[in-house]
Coordinates of C-alpha atoms in Angstrom, one line a residue:
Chain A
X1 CA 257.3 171.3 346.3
X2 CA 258.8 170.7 350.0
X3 CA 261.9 172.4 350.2
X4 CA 264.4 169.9 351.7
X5 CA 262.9 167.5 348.3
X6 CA 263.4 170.3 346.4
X7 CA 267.4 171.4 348.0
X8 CA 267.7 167.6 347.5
X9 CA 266.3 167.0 344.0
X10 CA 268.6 170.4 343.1
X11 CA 271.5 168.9 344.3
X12 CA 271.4 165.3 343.1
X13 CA 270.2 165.6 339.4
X14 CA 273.3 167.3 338.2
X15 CA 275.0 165.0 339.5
X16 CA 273.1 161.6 338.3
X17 CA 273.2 163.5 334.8
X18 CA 277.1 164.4 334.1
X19 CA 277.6 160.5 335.6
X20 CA 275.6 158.9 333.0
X21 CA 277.2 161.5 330.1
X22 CA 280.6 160.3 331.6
X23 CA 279.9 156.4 331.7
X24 CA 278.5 156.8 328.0
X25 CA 281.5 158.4 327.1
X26 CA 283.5 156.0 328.8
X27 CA 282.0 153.2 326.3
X28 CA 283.6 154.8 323.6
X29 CA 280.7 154.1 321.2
X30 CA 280.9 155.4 317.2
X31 CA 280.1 158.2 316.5
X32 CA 276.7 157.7 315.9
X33 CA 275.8 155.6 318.4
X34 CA 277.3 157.5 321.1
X35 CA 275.4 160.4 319.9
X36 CA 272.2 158.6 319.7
X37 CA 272.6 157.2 323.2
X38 CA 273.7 160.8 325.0
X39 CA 270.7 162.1 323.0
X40 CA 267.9 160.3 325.2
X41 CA 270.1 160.3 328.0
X42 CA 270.6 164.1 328.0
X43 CA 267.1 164.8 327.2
X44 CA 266.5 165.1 331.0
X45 CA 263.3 163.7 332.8
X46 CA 262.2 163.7 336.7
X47 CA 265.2 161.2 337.4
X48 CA 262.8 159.8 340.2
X49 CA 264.4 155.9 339.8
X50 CA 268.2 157.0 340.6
X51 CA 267.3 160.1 343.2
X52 CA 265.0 157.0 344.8
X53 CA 268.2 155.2 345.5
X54 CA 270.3 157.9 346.8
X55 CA 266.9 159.2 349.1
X56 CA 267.3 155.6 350.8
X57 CA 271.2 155.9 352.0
X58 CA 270.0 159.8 352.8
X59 CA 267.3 158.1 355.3
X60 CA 269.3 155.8 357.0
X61 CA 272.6 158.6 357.0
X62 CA 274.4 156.3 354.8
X63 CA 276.6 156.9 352.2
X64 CA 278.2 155.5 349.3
X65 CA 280.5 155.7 347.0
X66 CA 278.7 153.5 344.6
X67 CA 275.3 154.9 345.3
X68 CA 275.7 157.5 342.2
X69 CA 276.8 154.5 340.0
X70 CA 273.9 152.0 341.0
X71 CA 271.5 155.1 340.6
X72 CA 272.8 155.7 336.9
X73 CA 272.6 152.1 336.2
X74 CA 268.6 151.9 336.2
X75 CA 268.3 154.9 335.2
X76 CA 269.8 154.1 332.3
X77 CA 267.3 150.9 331.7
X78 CA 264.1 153.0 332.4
X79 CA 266.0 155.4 329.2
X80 CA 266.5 152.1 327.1
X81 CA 263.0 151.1 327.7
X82 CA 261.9 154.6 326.7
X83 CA 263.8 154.7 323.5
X84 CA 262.3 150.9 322.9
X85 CA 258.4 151.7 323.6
X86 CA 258.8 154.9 321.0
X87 CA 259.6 152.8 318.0
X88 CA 256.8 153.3 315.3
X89 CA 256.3 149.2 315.9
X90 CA 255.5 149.4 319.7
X91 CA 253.8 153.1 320.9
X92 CA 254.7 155.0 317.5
X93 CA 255.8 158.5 319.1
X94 CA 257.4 161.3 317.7
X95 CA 257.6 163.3 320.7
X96 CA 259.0 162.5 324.4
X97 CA 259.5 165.5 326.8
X98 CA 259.0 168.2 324.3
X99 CA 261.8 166.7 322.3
X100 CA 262.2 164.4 319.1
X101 CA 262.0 160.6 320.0
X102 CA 265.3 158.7 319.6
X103 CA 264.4 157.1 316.3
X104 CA 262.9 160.5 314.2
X105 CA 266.4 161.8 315.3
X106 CA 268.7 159.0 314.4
X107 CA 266.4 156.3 312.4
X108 CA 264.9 153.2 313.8
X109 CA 267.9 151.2 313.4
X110 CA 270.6 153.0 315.4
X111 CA 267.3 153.6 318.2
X112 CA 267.1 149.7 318.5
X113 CA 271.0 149.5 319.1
X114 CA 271.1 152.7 321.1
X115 CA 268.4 150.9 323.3
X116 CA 270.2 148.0 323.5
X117 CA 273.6 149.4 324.3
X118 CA 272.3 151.0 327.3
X119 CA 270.7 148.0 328.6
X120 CA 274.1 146.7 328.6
X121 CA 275.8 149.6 329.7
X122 CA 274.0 149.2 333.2
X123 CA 275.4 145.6 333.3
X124 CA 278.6 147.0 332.5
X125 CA 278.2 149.5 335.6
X126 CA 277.4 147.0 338.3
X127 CA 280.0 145.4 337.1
X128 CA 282.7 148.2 338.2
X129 CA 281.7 149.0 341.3
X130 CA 284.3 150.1 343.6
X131 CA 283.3 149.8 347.5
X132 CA 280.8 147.0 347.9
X133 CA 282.1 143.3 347.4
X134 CA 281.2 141.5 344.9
X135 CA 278.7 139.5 346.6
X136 CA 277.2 142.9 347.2
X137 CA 277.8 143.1 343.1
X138 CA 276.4 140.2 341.6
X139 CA 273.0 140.7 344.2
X140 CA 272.5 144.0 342.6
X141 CA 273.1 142.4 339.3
X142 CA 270.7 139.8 339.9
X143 CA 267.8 142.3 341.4
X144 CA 268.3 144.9 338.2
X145 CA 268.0 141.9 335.6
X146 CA 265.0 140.7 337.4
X147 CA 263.7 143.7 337.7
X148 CA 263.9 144.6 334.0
X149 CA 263.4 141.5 331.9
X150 CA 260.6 139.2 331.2
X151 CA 260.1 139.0 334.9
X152 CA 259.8 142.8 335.5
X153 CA 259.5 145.2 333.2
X154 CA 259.6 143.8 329.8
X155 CA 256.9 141.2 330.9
X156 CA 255.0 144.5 332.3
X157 CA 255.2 145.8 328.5
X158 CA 253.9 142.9 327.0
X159 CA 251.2 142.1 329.3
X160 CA 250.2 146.3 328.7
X161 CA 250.5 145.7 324.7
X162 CA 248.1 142.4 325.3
X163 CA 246.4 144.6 327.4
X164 CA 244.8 146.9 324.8
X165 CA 242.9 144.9 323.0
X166 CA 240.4 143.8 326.2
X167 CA 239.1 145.6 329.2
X168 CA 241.1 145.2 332.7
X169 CA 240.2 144.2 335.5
X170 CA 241.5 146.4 338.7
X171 CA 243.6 143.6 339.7
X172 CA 244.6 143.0 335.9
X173 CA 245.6 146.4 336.1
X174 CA 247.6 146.5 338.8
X175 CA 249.6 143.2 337.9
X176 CA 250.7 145.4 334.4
X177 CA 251.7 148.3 336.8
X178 CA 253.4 146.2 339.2
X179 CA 256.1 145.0 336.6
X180 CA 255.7 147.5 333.6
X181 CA 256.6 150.3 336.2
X182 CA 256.6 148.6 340.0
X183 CA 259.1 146.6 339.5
X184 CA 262.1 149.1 338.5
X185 CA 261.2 151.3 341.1
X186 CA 261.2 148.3 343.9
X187 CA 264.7 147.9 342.7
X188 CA 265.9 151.3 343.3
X189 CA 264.5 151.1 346.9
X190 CA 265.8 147.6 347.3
X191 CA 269.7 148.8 345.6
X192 CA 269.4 151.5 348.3
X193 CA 268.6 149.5 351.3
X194 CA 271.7 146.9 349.9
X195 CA 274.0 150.0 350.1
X196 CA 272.8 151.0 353.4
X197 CA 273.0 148.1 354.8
X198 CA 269.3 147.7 355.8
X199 CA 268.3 144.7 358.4
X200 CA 265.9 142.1 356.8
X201 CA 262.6 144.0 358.1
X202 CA 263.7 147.1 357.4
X203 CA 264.3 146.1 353.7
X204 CA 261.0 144.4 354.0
X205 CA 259.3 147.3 355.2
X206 CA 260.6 149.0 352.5
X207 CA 259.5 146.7 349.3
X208 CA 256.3 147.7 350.9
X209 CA 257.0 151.1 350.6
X210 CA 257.9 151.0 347.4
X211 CA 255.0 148.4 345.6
X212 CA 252.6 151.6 346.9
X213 CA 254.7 153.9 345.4
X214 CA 254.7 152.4 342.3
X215 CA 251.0 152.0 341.7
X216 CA 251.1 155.3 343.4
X217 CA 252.6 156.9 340.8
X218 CA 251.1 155.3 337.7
X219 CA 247.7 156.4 339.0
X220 CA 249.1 159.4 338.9
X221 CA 250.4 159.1 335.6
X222 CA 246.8 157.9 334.2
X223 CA 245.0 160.9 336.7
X224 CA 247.3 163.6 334.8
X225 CA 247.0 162.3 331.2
X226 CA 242.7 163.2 331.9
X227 CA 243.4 166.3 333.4
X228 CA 246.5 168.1 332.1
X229 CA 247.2 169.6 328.8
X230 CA 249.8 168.3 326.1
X231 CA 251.4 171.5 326.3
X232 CA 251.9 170.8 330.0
X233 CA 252.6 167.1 329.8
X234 CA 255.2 167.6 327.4
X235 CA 253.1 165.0 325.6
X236 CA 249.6 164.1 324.1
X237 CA 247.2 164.3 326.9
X238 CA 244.4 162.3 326.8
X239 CA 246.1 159.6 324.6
X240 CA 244.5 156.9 326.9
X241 CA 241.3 157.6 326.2
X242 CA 242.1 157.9 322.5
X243 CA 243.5 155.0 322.6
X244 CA 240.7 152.9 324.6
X245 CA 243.1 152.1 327.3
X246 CA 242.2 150.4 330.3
X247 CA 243.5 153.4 333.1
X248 CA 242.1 154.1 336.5
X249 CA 240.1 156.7 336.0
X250 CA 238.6 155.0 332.8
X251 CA 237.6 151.8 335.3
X252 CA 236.8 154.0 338.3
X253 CA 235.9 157.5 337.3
X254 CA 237.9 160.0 338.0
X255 CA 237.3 160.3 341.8
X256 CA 237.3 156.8 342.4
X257 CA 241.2 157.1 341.1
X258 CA 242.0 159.8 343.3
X259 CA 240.1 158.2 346.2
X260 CA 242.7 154.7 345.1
X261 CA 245.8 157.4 344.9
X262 CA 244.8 158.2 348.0
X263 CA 245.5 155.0 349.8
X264 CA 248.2 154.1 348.1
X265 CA 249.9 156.9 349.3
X266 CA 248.4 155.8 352.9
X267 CA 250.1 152.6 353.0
X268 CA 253.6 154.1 351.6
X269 CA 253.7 156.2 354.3
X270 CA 252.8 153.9 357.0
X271 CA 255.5 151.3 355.9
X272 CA 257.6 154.1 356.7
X273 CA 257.2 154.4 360.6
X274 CA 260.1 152.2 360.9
X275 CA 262.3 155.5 360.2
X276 CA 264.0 157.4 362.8
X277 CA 264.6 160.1 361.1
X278 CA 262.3 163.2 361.6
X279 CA 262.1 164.3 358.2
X280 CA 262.3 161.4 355.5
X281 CA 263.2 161.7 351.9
X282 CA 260.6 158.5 351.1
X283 CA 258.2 160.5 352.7
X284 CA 258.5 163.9 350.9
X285 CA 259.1 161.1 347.8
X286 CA 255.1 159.8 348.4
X287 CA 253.9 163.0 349.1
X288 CA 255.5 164.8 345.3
X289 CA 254.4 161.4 343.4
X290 CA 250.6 162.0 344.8
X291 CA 250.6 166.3 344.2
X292 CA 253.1 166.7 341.0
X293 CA 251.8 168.0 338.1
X294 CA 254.0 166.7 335.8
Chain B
X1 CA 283.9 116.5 310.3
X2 CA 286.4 115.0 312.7
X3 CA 284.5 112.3 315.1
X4 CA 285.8 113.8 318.3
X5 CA 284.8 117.1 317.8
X6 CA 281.3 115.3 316.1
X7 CA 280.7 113.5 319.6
X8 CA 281.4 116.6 321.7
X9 CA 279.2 118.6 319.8
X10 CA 276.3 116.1 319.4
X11 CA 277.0 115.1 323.3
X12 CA 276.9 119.0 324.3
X13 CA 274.1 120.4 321.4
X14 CA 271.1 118.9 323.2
X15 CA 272.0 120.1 326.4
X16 CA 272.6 123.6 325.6
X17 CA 269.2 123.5 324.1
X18 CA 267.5 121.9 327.1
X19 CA 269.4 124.6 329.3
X20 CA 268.4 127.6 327.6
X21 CA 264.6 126.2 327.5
X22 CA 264.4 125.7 330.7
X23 CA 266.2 128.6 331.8
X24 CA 263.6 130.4 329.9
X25 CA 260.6 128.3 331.5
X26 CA 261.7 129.2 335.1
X27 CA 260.8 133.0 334.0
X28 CA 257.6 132.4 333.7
X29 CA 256.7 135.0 331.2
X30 CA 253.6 136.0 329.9
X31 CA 252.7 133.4 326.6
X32 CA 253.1 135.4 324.1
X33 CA 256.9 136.7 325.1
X34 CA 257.6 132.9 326.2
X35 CA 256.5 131.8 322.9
X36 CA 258.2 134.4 321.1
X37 CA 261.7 133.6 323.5
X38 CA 261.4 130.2 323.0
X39 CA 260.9 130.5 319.2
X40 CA 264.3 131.6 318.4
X41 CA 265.8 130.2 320.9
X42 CA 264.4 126.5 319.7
X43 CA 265.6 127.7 316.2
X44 CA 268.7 126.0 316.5
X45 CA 271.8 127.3 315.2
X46 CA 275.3 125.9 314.9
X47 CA 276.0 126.6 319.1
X48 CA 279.5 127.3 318.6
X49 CA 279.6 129.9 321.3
X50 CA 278.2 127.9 323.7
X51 CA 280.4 124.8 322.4
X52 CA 283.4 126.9 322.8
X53 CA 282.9 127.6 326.1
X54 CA 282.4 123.8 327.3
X55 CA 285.5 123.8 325.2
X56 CA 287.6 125.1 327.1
X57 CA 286.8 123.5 330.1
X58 CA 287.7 120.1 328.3
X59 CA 290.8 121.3 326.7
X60 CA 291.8 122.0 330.3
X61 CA 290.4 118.9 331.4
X62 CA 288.5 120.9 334.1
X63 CA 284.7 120.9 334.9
X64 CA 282.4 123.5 336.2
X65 CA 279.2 122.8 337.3
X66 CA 278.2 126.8 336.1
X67 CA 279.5 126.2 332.6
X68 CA 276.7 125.2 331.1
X69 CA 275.0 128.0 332.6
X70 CA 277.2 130.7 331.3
X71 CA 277.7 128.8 327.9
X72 CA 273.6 129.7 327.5
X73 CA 274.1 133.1 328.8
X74 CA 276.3 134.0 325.8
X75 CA 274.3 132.0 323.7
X76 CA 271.1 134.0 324.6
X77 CA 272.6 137.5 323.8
X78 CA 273.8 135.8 319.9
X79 CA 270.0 135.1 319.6
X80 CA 268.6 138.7 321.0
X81 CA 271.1 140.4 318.6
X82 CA 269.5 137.9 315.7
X83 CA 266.2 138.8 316.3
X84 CA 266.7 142.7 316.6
X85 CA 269.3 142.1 312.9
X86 CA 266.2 140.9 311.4
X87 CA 263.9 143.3 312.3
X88 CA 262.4 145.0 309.6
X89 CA 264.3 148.6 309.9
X90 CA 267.7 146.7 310.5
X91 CA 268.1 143.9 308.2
X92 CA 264.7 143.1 307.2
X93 CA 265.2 139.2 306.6
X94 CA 262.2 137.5 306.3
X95 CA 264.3 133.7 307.5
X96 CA 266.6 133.0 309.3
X97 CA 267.8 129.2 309.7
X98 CA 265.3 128.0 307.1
X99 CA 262.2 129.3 309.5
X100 CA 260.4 132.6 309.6
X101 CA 262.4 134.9 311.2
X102 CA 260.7 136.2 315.3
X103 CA 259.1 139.4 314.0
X104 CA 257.2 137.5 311.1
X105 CA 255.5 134.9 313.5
X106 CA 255.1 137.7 316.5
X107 CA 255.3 140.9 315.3
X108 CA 257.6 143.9 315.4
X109 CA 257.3 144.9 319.0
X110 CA 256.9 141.6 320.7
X111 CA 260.5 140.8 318.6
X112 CA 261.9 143.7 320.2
X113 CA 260.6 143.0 323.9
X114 CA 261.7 139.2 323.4
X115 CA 265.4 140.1 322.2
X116 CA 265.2 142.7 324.8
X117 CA 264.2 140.1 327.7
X118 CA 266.8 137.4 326.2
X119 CA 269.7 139.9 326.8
X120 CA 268.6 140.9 330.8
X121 CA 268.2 137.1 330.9
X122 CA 271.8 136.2 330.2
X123 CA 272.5 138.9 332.9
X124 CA 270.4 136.8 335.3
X125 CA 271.9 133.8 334.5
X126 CA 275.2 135.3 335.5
X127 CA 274.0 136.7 338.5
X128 CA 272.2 133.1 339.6
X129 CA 275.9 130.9 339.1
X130 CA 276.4 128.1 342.0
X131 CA 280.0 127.4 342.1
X132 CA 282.1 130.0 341.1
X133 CA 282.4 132.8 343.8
X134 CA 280.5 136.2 343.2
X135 CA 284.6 137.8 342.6
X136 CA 284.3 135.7 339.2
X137 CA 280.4 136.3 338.9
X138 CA 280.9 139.8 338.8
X139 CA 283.8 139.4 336.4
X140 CA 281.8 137.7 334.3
X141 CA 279.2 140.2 334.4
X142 CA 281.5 142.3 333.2
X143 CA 283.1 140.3 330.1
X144 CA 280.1 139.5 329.1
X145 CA 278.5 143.2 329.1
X146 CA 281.7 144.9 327.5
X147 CA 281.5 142.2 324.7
X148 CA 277.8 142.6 323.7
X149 CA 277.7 146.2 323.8
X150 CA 278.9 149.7 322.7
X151 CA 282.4 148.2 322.8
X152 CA 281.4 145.3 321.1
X153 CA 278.8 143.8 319.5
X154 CA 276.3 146.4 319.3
X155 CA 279.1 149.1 318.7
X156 CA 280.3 146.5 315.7
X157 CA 276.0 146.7 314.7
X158 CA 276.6 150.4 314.1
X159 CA 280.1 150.0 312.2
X160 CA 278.5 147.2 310.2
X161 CA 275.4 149.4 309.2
X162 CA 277.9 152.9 309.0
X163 CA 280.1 151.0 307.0
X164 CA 277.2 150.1 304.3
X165 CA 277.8 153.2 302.3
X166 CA 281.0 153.0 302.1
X167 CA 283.9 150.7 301.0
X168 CA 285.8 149.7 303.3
X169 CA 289.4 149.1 303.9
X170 CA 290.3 145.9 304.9
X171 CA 291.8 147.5 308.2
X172 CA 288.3 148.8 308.5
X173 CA 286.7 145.9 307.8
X174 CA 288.6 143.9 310.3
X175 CA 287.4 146.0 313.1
X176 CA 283.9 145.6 312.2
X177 CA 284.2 141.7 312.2
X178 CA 286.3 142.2 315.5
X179 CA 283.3 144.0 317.1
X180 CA 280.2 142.2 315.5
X181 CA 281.2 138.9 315.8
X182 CA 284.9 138.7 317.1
X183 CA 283.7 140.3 320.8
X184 CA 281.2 137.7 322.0
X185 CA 283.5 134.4 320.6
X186 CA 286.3 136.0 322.8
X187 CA 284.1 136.6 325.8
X188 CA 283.4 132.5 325.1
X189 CA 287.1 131.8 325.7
X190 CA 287.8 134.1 328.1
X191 CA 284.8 133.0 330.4
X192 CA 285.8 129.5 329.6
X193 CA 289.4 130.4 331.1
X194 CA 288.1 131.9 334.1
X195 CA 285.8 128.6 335.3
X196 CA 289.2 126.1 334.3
X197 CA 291.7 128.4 336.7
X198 CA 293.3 129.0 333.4
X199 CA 297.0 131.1 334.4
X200 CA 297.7 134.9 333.3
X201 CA 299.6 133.3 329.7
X202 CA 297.5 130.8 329.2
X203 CA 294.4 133.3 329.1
X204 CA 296.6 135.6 326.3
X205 CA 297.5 133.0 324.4
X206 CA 293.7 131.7 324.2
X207 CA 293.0 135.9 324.1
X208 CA 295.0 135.0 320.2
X209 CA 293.2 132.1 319.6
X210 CA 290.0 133.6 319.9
X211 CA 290.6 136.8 318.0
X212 CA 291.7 134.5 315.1
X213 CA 289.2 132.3 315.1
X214 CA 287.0 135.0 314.9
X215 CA 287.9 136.8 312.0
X216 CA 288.7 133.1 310.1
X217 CA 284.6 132.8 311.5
X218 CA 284.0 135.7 309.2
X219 CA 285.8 135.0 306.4
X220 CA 284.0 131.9 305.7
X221 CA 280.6 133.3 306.5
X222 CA 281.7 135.7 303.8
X223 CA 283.1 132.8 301.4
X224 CA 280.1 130.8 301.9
X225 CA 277.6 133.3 301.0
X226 CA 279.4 133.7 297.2
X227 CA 279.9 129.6 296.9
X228 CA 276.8 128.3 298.3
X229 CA 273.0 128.2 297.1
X230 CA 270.2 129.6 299.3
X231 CA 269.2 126.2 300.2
X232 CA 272.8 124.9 301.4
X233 CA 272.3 128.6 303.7
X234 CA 269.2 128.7 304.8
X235 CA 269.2 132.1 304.4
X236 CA 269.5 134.0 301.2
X237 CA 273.0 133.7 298.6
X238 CA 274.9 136.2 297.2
X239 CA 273.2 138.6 299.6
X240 CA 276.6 140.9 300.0
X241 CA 277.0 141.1 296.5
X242 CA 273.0 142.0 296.1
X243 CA 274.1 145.0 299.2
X244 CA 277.5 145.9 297.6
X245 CA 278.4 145.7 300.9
X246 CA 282.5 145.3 301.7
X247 CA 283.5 141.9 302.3
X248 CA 286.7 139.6 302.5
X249 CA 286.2 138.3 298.7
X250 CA 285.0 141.5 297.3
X251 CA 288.2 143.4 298.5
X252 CA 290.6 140.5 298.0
X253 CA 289.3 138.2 295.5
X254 CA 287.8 134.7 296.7
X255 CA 291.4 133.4 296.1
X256 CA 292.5 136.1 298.5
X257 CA 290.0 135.8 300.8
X258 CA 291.0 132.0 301.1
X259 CA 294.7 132.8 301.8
X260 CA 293.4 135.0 304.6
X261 CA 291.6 132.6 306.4
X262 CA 294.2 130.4 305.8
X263 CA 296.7 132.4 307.8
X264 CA 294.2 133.4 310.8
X265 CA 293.4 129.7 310.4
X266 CA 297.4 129.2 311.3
X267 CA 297.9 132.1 313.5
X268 CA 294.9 130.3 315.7
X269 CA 296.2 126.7 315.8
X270 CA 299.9 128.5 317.1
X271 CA 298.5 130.1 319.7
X272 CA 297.1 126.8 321.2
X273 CA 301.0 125.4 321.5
X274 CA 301.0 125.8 325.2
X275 CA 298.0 123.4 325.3
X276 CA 299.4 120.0 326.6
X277 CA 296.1 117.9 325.4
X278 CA 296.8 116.0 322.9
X279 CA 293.8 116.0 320.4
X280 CA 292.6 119.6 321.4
X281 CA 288.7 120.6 320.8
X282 CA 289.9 124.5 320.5
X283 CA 292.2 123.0 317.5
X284 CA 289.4 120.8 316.4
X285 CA 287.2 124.0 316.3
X286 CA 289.6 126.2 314.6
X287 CA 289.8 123.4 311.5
X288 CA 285.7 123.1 311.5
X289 CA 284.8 127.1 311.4
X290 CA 287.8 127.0 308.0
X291 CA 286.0 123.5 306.5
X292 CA 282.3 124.0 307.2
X293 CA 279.9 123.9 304.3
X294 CA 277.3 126.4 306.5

């Protein structure tokens, strides 16, 4: 990995991590909820959503005070919707990151409420910011909810579940990725270019930016699930294909995926000449999402 | 029931309903989650958060062109938290209101991705208000998201559940009812304050009002379910008893349990003195939730 992503990634994920302990703490749950929320929360991941938005203010030298807070608060959505898609009703698994799911931890029950709770909890968040107004406020309210309901991401899980049963299209594809995934990450780009006060094109530019990384990074996602181990993956490999999932490689070969990867990454970086500065966080962003291996 | 508070409600019911539908519509989510939103939400249900809300405003003789708005809002989170209670590894209920509850018509997982898209929808709701500046938006945001979740109704979900194998005190008991139901009728009366100007006192004395009303709310719910039949329900009788779960009657006695909600029922109309209306709908209220026969 590029250094000055790594120095960056290094630096930032403590942080984003003892934030959303503190803000879960700061709930005051039971026992047992509290627990069971900390428990997916703590269980670590890439953090790519929240390091998004602090990566934007980094690009245009901004900062922030609320930048940590807006970063925990989708975070915390993408960890509710994890906890959600486990359930033995929806994806039925007993492992995420090498570790117990939620609900063979703490029963199916307290994972529903857990999930729930930390929906709110990003509400709650936005809710408390300190530095921007509250026009500022209710916008980022606004973009998170439509970003992670029916519109976004919980319409992108649906139309996935419908999705199984039939072949996709490319394009039918795509539309899943764009919400089931796309659309939380747009957010994150769009929260940052809020706080950093980015013109109209720039913030334009940068929805661009961050469509392509999106489909970017669930190609990705489909690319390593055919070629990695589940020791490596930290989860069964090749469930797709178990499964009979439409994926990219499944509708164009393997090569024809990395060939569409490929692009994608193309047109993020492109969107990105706007930039002045020499060497962009987005950038290095596109280039890790194309060459990780987890 | 009195004929004011009949003509407010039946004046007010059908709107709220239209409200949330089309509030739902204007996602434009994939069939299947529309049709499993709209389900529950076209259940119908008593609306007395909602009601109380409008409320409020007329108790104040104010009006707000976002109440409506916000008085679906709260009434959207009651229905996600119904369908998620009902779900086979909560509650398990097979009806609810005298239909078949979401997850029997659509499934487990589209139930949880509905109640999960009706919660970020209230959130949107909030975030899309016309009249009320984004200071109050935000505030409401923020009512509304400490009163659904680890701090209230969700966090009263877990006590509830917790408090299943145990008996409870009536101390204890009371601060499940505060949480479960007690949170999200407050946030009603709060929010209702907020869009009629409603001073500093006036809000705590209405702060009262609600808490009491909420715990007389229970009361019944628990009286009702040892003196009425399944049918008068629509949802099983005697179920607490079948549970052995704690409630009002079972620690005090029905006779008890009456004089209890006969005192919140008091301690709610007193803290409505400062009101100068003459025939108040928050007193009309109070009397309903102690008379109602479901």
């Amino acid at each position: 990995m590029n250094k000055q992503l790594q120095s960056f990634i290094e630096e930032n994920v403590p942080k984003i991590d003892a934030e959303m302990h503190r803000l879960i703490q700061l709930e005051n749950p039971t026992t047992n909820l509290k627990e069971s929320m900390l428990y997916s929360v703590d269980a670590g991941g890439k953090r790519i959503r929240p390091l998004l938005v602090l990566a934007v203010l980094e690009d245009f030298m901004k900062t922030s005070e609320d930048a940590l807070k807006v970063a925990c608060a989708v975070e915390l959505i993408h960890t509710y919707s994890l906890i959600h898609d486990d359930l033995p009703c929806m994806d039925d698994d007993d492992y995420r990151r090498g570790k117990l799911t939620n609900h063979k931890v703490f029963g199916d029950a307290t994972a529903v409420l857990a999930g729930d709770a930390l929906q709110t909890l990003a509400f709650t968040i936005l809710a408390s910011l300190e530095e921007v107004d509250a026009k500022k406020a209710i916008q980022l309210v606004g973009l998170l909810a439509e970003a992670s309901g029916a519109k976004g991401m919980v319409g992108g899980q649906v139309l996935d579940m419908e999705g199984e049963k039939s072949t996709l299209t490319l394009d039918q594809l795509e539309e899943v990725h764009l919400h089931k995934t796309g659309a939380l990450l747009s957010f994150c780009i769009e929260a940052g270019a809020i706080l950093a006060d980015a013109s109209e094109e720039e913030t334009a530019a940068l929805r661009q930016y961050s469509k392509n990384i999106g489909l970017a990074f669930q190609i990705k996602d489909d690319i390593l699930d055919v070629t990695s181990t589940t020791e490596q993956l930290g989860k069964p490999a090749n469930s797709d294909m178990a499964s009979e999932k439409s994926t990219y490689p499944s509708l164009l070969g393997l090569d024809g995926a990395k060939q569409q990867l490929q692009k994608y990454h193309e047109n993020a970086l492109e969107s990105l000449s706007f930039l002045k500065r020499e060497s962009s966080l987005l950038k290095l962003f596109a280039d890790y999402i194309v060459q990780r291996n987890i």
